[in-house]
DNA sequence: CCCTGATTCGC
DNA sequence: GCGAATCAGG
């Protein structure tokens, strides 16, 4: 898999969103986290944090790399490497999505008679790894189905859902209380 | 051990 | 330019 313009753009976006190299590698597919890190450095967008730079590594690992056994050492193929990488169970955004059942009553005003009447705009169909602090974390579909995704519309600051899904959440909560 | 990014250097 | 191997660390 090569670094097409599209893949580079996605890399830049995800890196700017704060995803780790391995998360980005899983997202892109066909590349290792080392490949992602290497590309990030070549693109010179490594800093990201602007936070304290800790301490610069003393340079010069000067690793005694294998002198010449390369040709005779098959080692892992790309597919093996990808398959052996454990899928991250969550990220900061995903964790938010998993515990998003708080104080729903305060999220939105009661506008609709039932959740079925709420109209939610077209979602951006984001994957878990594409979520960030400002994306709607409303899950759509069967988590075990390949088409599972998240709404991904703008959720504003400090709220887990976009406006439409906040109202859906509210109304579902109301419906649940009624039927109880 | 799990993970993170950083670096080197054969290709 | 690419990325595995490796390092250094949380």
PDB file of C-alpha atoms (C1' of nucleotides) in Angstrom:
ATOM      1  CA  UNK A   1       0.000   0.000   0.000  1.00  0.00           C
ATOM      2  CA  UNK A   2       1.448   3.351  -0.988  1.00  0.00           C
ATOM      3  CA  UNK A   3       1.073   6.833   0.407  1.00  0.00           C
ATOM      4  CA  UNK A   4      -1.508   8.308  -1.899  1.00  0.00           C
ATOM      5  CA  UNK A   5      -2.572  11.909  -1.456  1.00  0.00           C
ATOM      6  CA  UNK A   6      -5.794  10.738   0.133  1.00  0.00           C
ATOM      7  CA  UNK A   7      -4.068   8.511   2.637  1.00  0.00           C
ATOM      8  CA  UNK A   8      -1.619  11.262   3.511  1.00  0.00           C
ATOM      9  CA  UNK A   9      -4.467  13.691   4.079  1.00  0.00           C
ATOM     10  CA  UNK A  10      -6.232  11.230   6.353  1.00  0.00           C
ATOM     11  CA  UNK A  11      -2.975  10.643   8.176  1.00  0.00           C
ATOM     12  CA  UNK A  12      -2.553  14.376   8.746  1.00  0.00           C
ATOM     13  CA  UNK A  13      -6.105  14.705   9.985  1.00  0.00           C
ATOM     14  CA  UNK A  14      -5.978  11.784  12.395  1.00  0.00           C
ATOM     15  CA  UNK A  15      -2.562  12.792  13.673  1.00  0.00           C
ATOM     16  CA  UNK A  16      -3.834  16.321  14.280  1.00  0.00           C
ATOM     17  CA  UNK A  17      -6.805  14.831  16.106  1.00  0.00           C
ATOM     18  CA  UNK A  18      -4.395  13.232  18.528  1.00  0.00           C
ATOM     19  CA  UNK A  19      -4.733   9.588  17.547  1.00  0.00           C
ATOM     20  CA  UNK A  20      -1.745   7.404  18.237  1.00  0.00           C
ATOM     21  CA  UNK A  21       0.365   6.025  15.435  1.00  0.00           C
ATOM     22  CA  UNK A  22      -0.980   2.507  15.875  1.00  0.00           C
ATOM     23  CA  UNK A  23      -4.562   3.719  15.877  1.00  0.00           C
ATOM     24  CA  UNK A  24      -3.918   5.588  12.659  1.00  0.00           C
ATOM     25  CA  UNK A  25      -2.233   2.525  11.201  1.00  0.00           C
ATOM     26  CA  UNK A  26      -5.296   0.433  11.961  1.00  0.00           C
ATOM     27  CA  UNK A  27      -7.507   3.122  10.503  1.00  0.00           C
ATOM     28  CA  UNK A  28      -5.561   3.345   7.259  1.00  0.00           C
ATOM     29  CA  UNK A  29      -4.949  -0.343   6.929  1.00  0.00           C
ATOM     30  CA  UNK A  30      -2.052  -1.953   5.149  1.00  0.00           C
ATOM     31  CA  UNK A  31       0.606  -0.104   7.101  1.00  0.00           C
ATOM     32  CA  UNK A  32       2.333  -0.606  10.424  1.00  0.00           C
ATOM     33  CA  UNK A  33       2.555   1.983  13.150  1.00  0.00           C
ATOM     34  CA  UNK A  34       6.229   2.287  12.314  1.00  0.00           C
ATOM     35  CA  UNK A  35       5.261   3.229   8.795  1.00  0.00           C
ATOM     36  CA  UNK A  36       2.904   5.868  10.162  1.00  0.00           C
ATOM     37  CA  UNK A  37       5.547   7.279  12.483  1.00  0.00           C
ATOM     38  CA  UNK A  38       8.102   7.280   9.712  1.00  0.00           C
ATOM     39  CA  UNK A  39       5.723   9.125   7.425  1.00  0.00           C
ATOM     40  CA  UNK A  40       4.817  11.599  10.134  1.00  0.00           C
ATOM     41  CA  UNK A  41       8.477  12.446  10.560  1.00  0.00           C
ATOM     42  CA  UNK A  42       9.084  12.765   6.859  1.00  0.00           C
ATOM     43  CA  UNK A  43       6.121  15.126   6.673  1.00  0.00           C
ATOM     44  CA  UNK A  44       7.713  17.060   9.518  1.00  0.00           C
ATOM     45  CA  UNK A  45       4.498  17.158  11.545  1.00  0.00           C
ATOM     46  CA  UNK A  46       5.876  15.235  14.446  1.00  0.00           C
ATOM     47  CA  UNK A  47       5.563  17.825  17.218  1.00  0.00           C
ATOM     48  CA  UNK A  48       1.751  17.824  17.577  1.00  0.00           C
ATOM     49  CA  UNK A  49       1.633  18.520  21.307  1.00  0.00           C
ATOM     50  CA  UNK A  50       3.474  21.803  21.595  1.00  0.00           C
ATOM     51  CA  UNK A  51       3.504  20.659  25.201  1.00  0.00           C
ATOM     52  CA  UNK A  52       6.702  20.098  27.124  1.00  0.00           C
ATOM     53  CA  UNK A  53       9.137  18.263  24.937  1.00  0.00           C
ATOM     54  CA  UNK A  54      10.235  16.156  27.890  1.00  0.00           C
ATOM     55  CA  UNK A  55      13.844  15.577  27.012  1.00  0.00           C
ATOM     56  CA  UNK A  56      15.398  15.029  23.673  1.00  0.00           C
ATOM     57  CA  UNK A  57      16.604  11.508  23.294  1.00  0.00           C
ATOM     58  CA  UNK A  58      20.402  11.335  23.623  1.00  0.00           C
ATOM     59  CA  UNK A  59      20.506  10.443  19.943  1.00  0.00           C
ATOM     60  CA  UNK A  60      22.620   7.776  18.479  1.00  0.00           C
ATOM     61  CA  UNK A  61      21.066   4.474  19.443  1.00  0.00           C
ATOM     62  CA  UNK A  62      23.667   3.227  17.022  1.00  0.00           C
ATOM     63  CA  UNK A  63      22.013  -0.132  17.100  1.00  0.00           C
ATOM     64  CA  UNK A  64      24.177  -3.036  16.106  1.00  0.00           C
ATOM     65  CA  UNK A  65      21.748  -3.939  13.359  1.00  0.00           C
ATOM     66  CA  UNK A  66      21.991  -7.301  11.792  1.00  0.00           C
ATOM     67  CA  UNK A  67      25.088  -7.031   9.619  1.00  0.00           C
ATOM     68  CA  UNK A  68      23.845  -9.063   6.679  1.00  0.00           C
ATOM     69  CA  UNK A  69      21.322 -11.708   7.614  1.00  0.00           C
ATOM     70  CA  UNK A  70      18.574  -9.745   5.896  1.00  0.00           C
ATOM     71  CA  UNK A  71      18.061 -11.908   2.850  1.00  0.00           C
ATOM     72  CA  UNK A  72      17.811 -15.117   4.824  1.00  0.00           C
ATOM     73  CA  UNK A  73      15.474 -13.719   7.463  1.00  0.00           C
ATOM     74  CA  UNK A  74      11.868 -13.785   6.283  1.00  0.00           C
ATOM     75  CA  UNK A  75      10.364 -12.221   9.417  1.00  0.00           C
ATOM     76  CA  UNK A  76       6.814 -11.020   9.550  1.00  0.00           C
ATOM     77  CA  UNK A  77       4.973 -10.054   6.396  1.00  0.00           C
ATOM     78  CA  UNK A  78       2.856  -6.946   6.361  1.00  0.00           C
ATOM     79  CA  UNK A  79      -0.330  -8.911   6.772  1.00  0.00           C
ATOM     80  CA  UNK A  80       1.073 -10.787   9.702  1.00  0.00           C
ATOM     81  CA  UNK A  81       2.092  -7.612  11.394  1.00  0.00           C
ATOM     82  CA  UNK A  82      -1.302  -6.026  10.929  1.00  0.00           C
ATOM     83  CA  UNK A  83      -3.121  -9.135  12.073  1.00  0.00           C
ATOM     84  CA  UNK A  84      -0.998  -9.466  15.161  1.00  0.00           C
ATOM     85  CA  UNK A  85      -1.610  -5.941  16.327  1.00  0.00           C
ATOM     86  CA  UNK A  86      -4.264  -5.898  18.971  1.00  0.00           C
ATOM     87  CA  UNK A  87      -7.185  -3.661  18.201  1.00  0.00           C
ATOM     88  CA  UNK A  88      -7.308  -0.878  20.759  1.00  0.00           C
ATOM     89  CA  UNK A  89     -10.356  -1.373  22.902  1.00  0.00           C
ATOM     90  CA  UNK A  90     -11.089   2.269  23.082  1.00  0.00           C
ATOM     91  CA  UNK A  91      -9.699   5.741  22.902  1.00  0.00           C
ATOM     92  CA  UNK A  92     -10.569   8.851  24.813  1.00  0.00           C
ATOM     93  CA  UNK A  93     -13.530   9.581  22.581  1.00  0.00           C
ATOM     94  CA  UNK A  94     -14.715   5.992  22.612  1.00  0.00           C
ATOM     95  CA  UNK A  95     -14.556   5.894  26.367  1.00  0.00           C
ATOM     96  CA  UNK A  96     -16.804   8.914  26.417  1.00  0.00           C
ATOM     97  CA  UNK A  97     -19.248   7.135  24.162  1.00  0.00           C
ATOM     98  CA  UNK A  98     -19.382   4.121  26.433  1.00  0.00           C
ATOM     99  CA  UNK A  99     -20.335   6.095  29.485  1.00  0.00           C
ATOM    100  CA  UNK A 100     -22.566   8.607  27.782  1.00  0.00           C
ATOM    101  CA  UNK A 101     -25.629   7.706  29.797  1.00  0.00           C
ATOM    102  CA  UNK A 102     -25.377  10.566  32.239  1.00  0.00           C
ATOM    103  CA  UNK A 103     -27.830  13.322  32.980  1.00  0.00           C
ATOM    104  CA  UNK A 104     -29.607  12.978  29.694  1.00  0.00           C
ATOM    105  CA  UNK A 105     -32.530  14.923  31.133  1.00  0.00           C
ATOM    106  CA  UNK A 106     -30.443  18.059  31.021  1.00  0.00           C
ATOM    107  CA  UNK A 107     -29.201  17.653  27.503  1.00  0.00           C
ATOM    108  CA  UNK A 108     -32.164  18.939  25.516  1.00  0.00           C
ATOM    109  CA  UNK A 109     -35.650  20.321  25.768  1.00  0.00           C
ATOM    110  CA  UNK A 110     -38.650  18.038  25.270  1.00  0.00           C
ATOM    111  CA  UNK A 111     -39.874  18.940  21.836  1.00  0.00           C
ATOM    112  CA  UNK A 112     -41.213  15.758  20.319  1.00  0.00           C
ATOM    113  CA  UNK A 113     -44.004  13.373  21.259  1.00  0.00           C
ATOM    114  CA  UNK A 114     -41.777  10.341  20.739  1.00  0.00           C
ATOM    115  CA  UNK A 115     -38.301   9.498  19.610  1.00  0.00           C
ATOM    116  CA  UNK A 116     -39.676   8.179  16.356  1.00  0.00           C
ATOM    117  CA  UNK A 117     -40.590  11.711  15.333  1.00  0.00           C
ATOM    118  CA  UNK A 118     -37.155  13.141  15.809  1.00  0.00           C
ATOM    119  CA  UNK A 119     -35.402  13.791  12.534  1.00  0.00           C
ATOM    120  CA  UNK A 120     -31.645  13.429  12.629  1.00  0.00           C
ATOM    121  CA  UNK A 121     -29.567  14.772   9.754  1.00  0.00           C
ATOM    122  CA  UNK A 122     -27.308  12.555   7.670  1.00  0.00           C
ATOM    123  CA  UNK A 123     -24.500  11.268   9.838  1.00  0.00           C
ATOM    124  CA  UNK A 124     -20.859  11.481   8.856  1.00  0.00           C
ATOM    125  CA  UNK A 125     -20.546   7.731   9.429  1.00  0.00           C
ATOM    126  CA  UNK A 126     -17.314   7.914  11.381  1.00  0.00           C
ATOM    127  CA  UNK A 127     -15.458   4.939  12.777  1.00  0.00           C
ATOM    128  CA  UNK A 128     -14.640   4.767  16.465  1.00  0.00           C
ATOM    129  CA  UNK A 129     -11.121   5.947  15.836  1.00  0.00           C
ATOM    130  CA  UNK A 130     -12.289   9.004  13.961  1.00  0.00           C
ATOM    131  CA  UNK A 131     -14.262  10.371  16.895  1.00  0.00           C
ATOM    132  CA  UNK A 132     -12.913  13.283  18.829  1.00  0.00           C
ATOM    133  CA  UNK A 133     -14.093  15.679  21.523  1.00  0.00           C
ATOM    134  CA  UNK A 134     -16.397  17.496  19.152  1.00  0.00           C
ATOM    135  CA  UNK A 135     -17.953  14.617  17.222  1.00  0.00           C
ATOM    136  CA  UNK A 136     -21.316  13.032  17.988  1.00  0.00           C
ATOM    137  CA  UNK A 137     -20.765   9.622  19.549  1.00  0.00           C
ATOM    138  CA  UNK A 138     -24.223   8.238  18.811  1.00  0.00           C
ATOM    139  CA  UNK A 139     -23.731   4.632  17.689  1.00  0.00           C
ATOM    140  CA  UNK A 140     -25.568   3.515  14.580  1.00  0.00           C
ATOM    141  CA  UNK A 141     -26.212  -0.090  13.655  1.00  0.00           C
ATOM    142  CA  UNK A 142     -25.154  -3.422  15.080  1.00  0.00           C
ATOM    143  CA  UNK A 143     -21.732  -3.234  16.752  1.00  0.00           C
ATOM    144  CA  UNK A 144     -21.031  -6.712  15.421  1.00  0.00           C
ATOM    145  CA  UNK A 145     -21.908  -5.722  11.871  1.00  0.00           C
ATOM    146  CA  UNK A 146     -19.264  -4.316   9.581  1.00  0.00           C
ATOM    147  CA  UNK A 147     -21.386  -1.300   8.769  1.00  0.00           C
ATOM    148  CA  UNK A 148     -21.432  -0.178  12.396  1.00  0.00           C
ATOM    149  CA  UNK A 149     -20.443   3.462  12.725  1.00  0.00           C
ATOM    150  CA  UNK A 150     -20.988   6.629  14.687  1.00  0.00           C
ATOM    151  CA  UNK A 151     -22.954   9.732  13.776  1.00  0.00           C
ATOM    152  CA  UNK A 152     -19.915  12.001  13.835  1.00  0.00           C
ATOM    153  CA  UNK A 153     -21.722  15.306  13.372  1.00  0.00           C
ATOM    154  CA  UNK A 154     -20.517  18.255  15.384  1.00  0.00           C
ATOM    155  CA  UNK A 155     -21.509  17.850  19.012  1.00  0.00           C
ATOM    156  CA  UNK A 156     -20.287  21.164  20.272  1.00  0.00           C
ATOM    157  CA  UNK A 157     -18.089  21.559  23.300  1.00  0.00           C
ATOM    158  CA  UNK A 158     -18.444  19.168  26.199  1.00  0.00           C
ATOM    159  CA  UNK A 159     -21.428  17.214  24.908  1.00  0.00           C
ATOM    160  CA  UNK A 160     -21.349  13.664  23.581  1.00  0.00           C
ATOM    161  CA  UNK A 161     -24.075  14.016  20.968  1.00  0.00           C
ATOM    162  CA  UNK A 162     -25.088  16.310  18.159  1.00  0.00           C
ATOM    163  CA  UNK A 163     -28.266  18.288  18.674  1.00  0.00           C
ATOM    164  CA  UNK A 164     -30.486  15.775  16.911  1.00  0.00           C
ATOM    165  CA  UNK A 165     -29.161  12.774  18.780  1.00  0.00           C
ATOM    166  CA  UNK A 166     -29.224  14.627  22.082  1.00  0.00           C
ATOM    167  CA  UNK A 167     -32.939  15.036  21.476  1.00  0.00           C
ATOM    168  CA  UNK A 168     -33.263  11.381  20.529  1.00  0.00           C
ATOM    169  CA  UNK A 169     -31.482  10.445  23.733  1.00  0.00           C
ATOM    170  CA  UNK A 170     -33.762  12.682  25.751  1.00  0.00           C
ATOM    171  CA  UNK A 171     -36.922  11.391  24.129  1.00  0.00           C
ATOM    172  CA  UNK A 172     -35.889   7.767  24.472  1.00  0.00           C
ATOM    173  CA  UNK A 173     -35.344   8.394  28.128  1.00  0.00           C
ATOM    174  CA  UNK A 174     -38.814   9.935  28.437  1.00  0.00           C
ATOM    175  CA  UNK A 175     -40.369   7.034  26.536  1.00  0.00           C
ATOM    176  CA  UNK A 176     -38.632   4.556  28.777  1.00  0.00           C
ATOM    177  CA  UNK A 177     -39.976   6.245  31.900  1.00  0.00           C
ATOM    178  CA  UNK A 178     -43.505   6.317  30.489  1.00  0.00           C
ATOM    179  CA  UNK A 179     -43.533   2.619  29.757  1.00  0.00           C
ATOM    180  CA  UNK A 180     -42.321   1.784  33.180  1.00  0.00           C
TER     181      UNK A 180
ATOM    182  C1'  DC B   1       3.749  -6.974  29.316  1.00  0.00           C
ATOM    183  C1'  DC B   2       0.887  -3.488  27.338  1.00  0.00           C
ATOM    184  C1'  DC B   3       1.592   0.656  25.006  1.00  0.00           C
ATOM    185  C1'  DT B   4       3.786   5.400  23.194  1.00  0.00           C
ATOM    186  C1'  DG B   5       6.871   8.194  19.819  1.00  0.00           C
ATOM    187  C1'  DA B   6      11.968   8.655  18.013  1.00  0.00           C
ATOM    188  C1'  DT B   7      15.743   7.230  15.417  1.00  0.00           C
ATOM    189  C1'  DT B   8      18.741   4.734  12.283  1.00  0.00           C
ATOM    190  C1'  DC B   9      19.750   2.894   8.041  1.00  0.00           C
ATOM    191  C1'  DG B  10      19.279  -1.098   4.470  1.00  0.00           C
ATOM    192  C1'  DC B  11      16.476  -1.208   0.835  1.00  0.00           C
TER     193       DC B  11
ATOM    194  C1'  DG C   1      11.014   7.848   0.330  1.00  0.00           C
ATOM    195  C1'  DC C   2       9.837   3.796   2.912  1.00  0.00           C
ATOM    196  C1'  DG C   3       9.473   1.122   7.122  1.00  0.00           C
ATOM    197  C1'  DA C   4      11.507  -2.835  10.249  1.00  0.00           C
ATOM    198  C1'  DA C   5      14.343  -2.961  13.991  1.00  0.00           C
ATOM    199  C1'  DT C   6      15.499  -0.854  17.741  1.00  0.00           C
ATOM    200  C1'  DC C   7      15.672   2.386  21.537  1.00  0.00           C
ATOM    201  C1'  DA C   8      13.747   4.900  25.441  1.00  0.00           C
ATOM    202  C1'  DG C   9      10.236   5.531  28.136  1.00  0.00           C
ATOM    203  C1'  DG C  10       4.948   5.587  30.454  1.00  0.00           C
TER     204       DG C  10
END
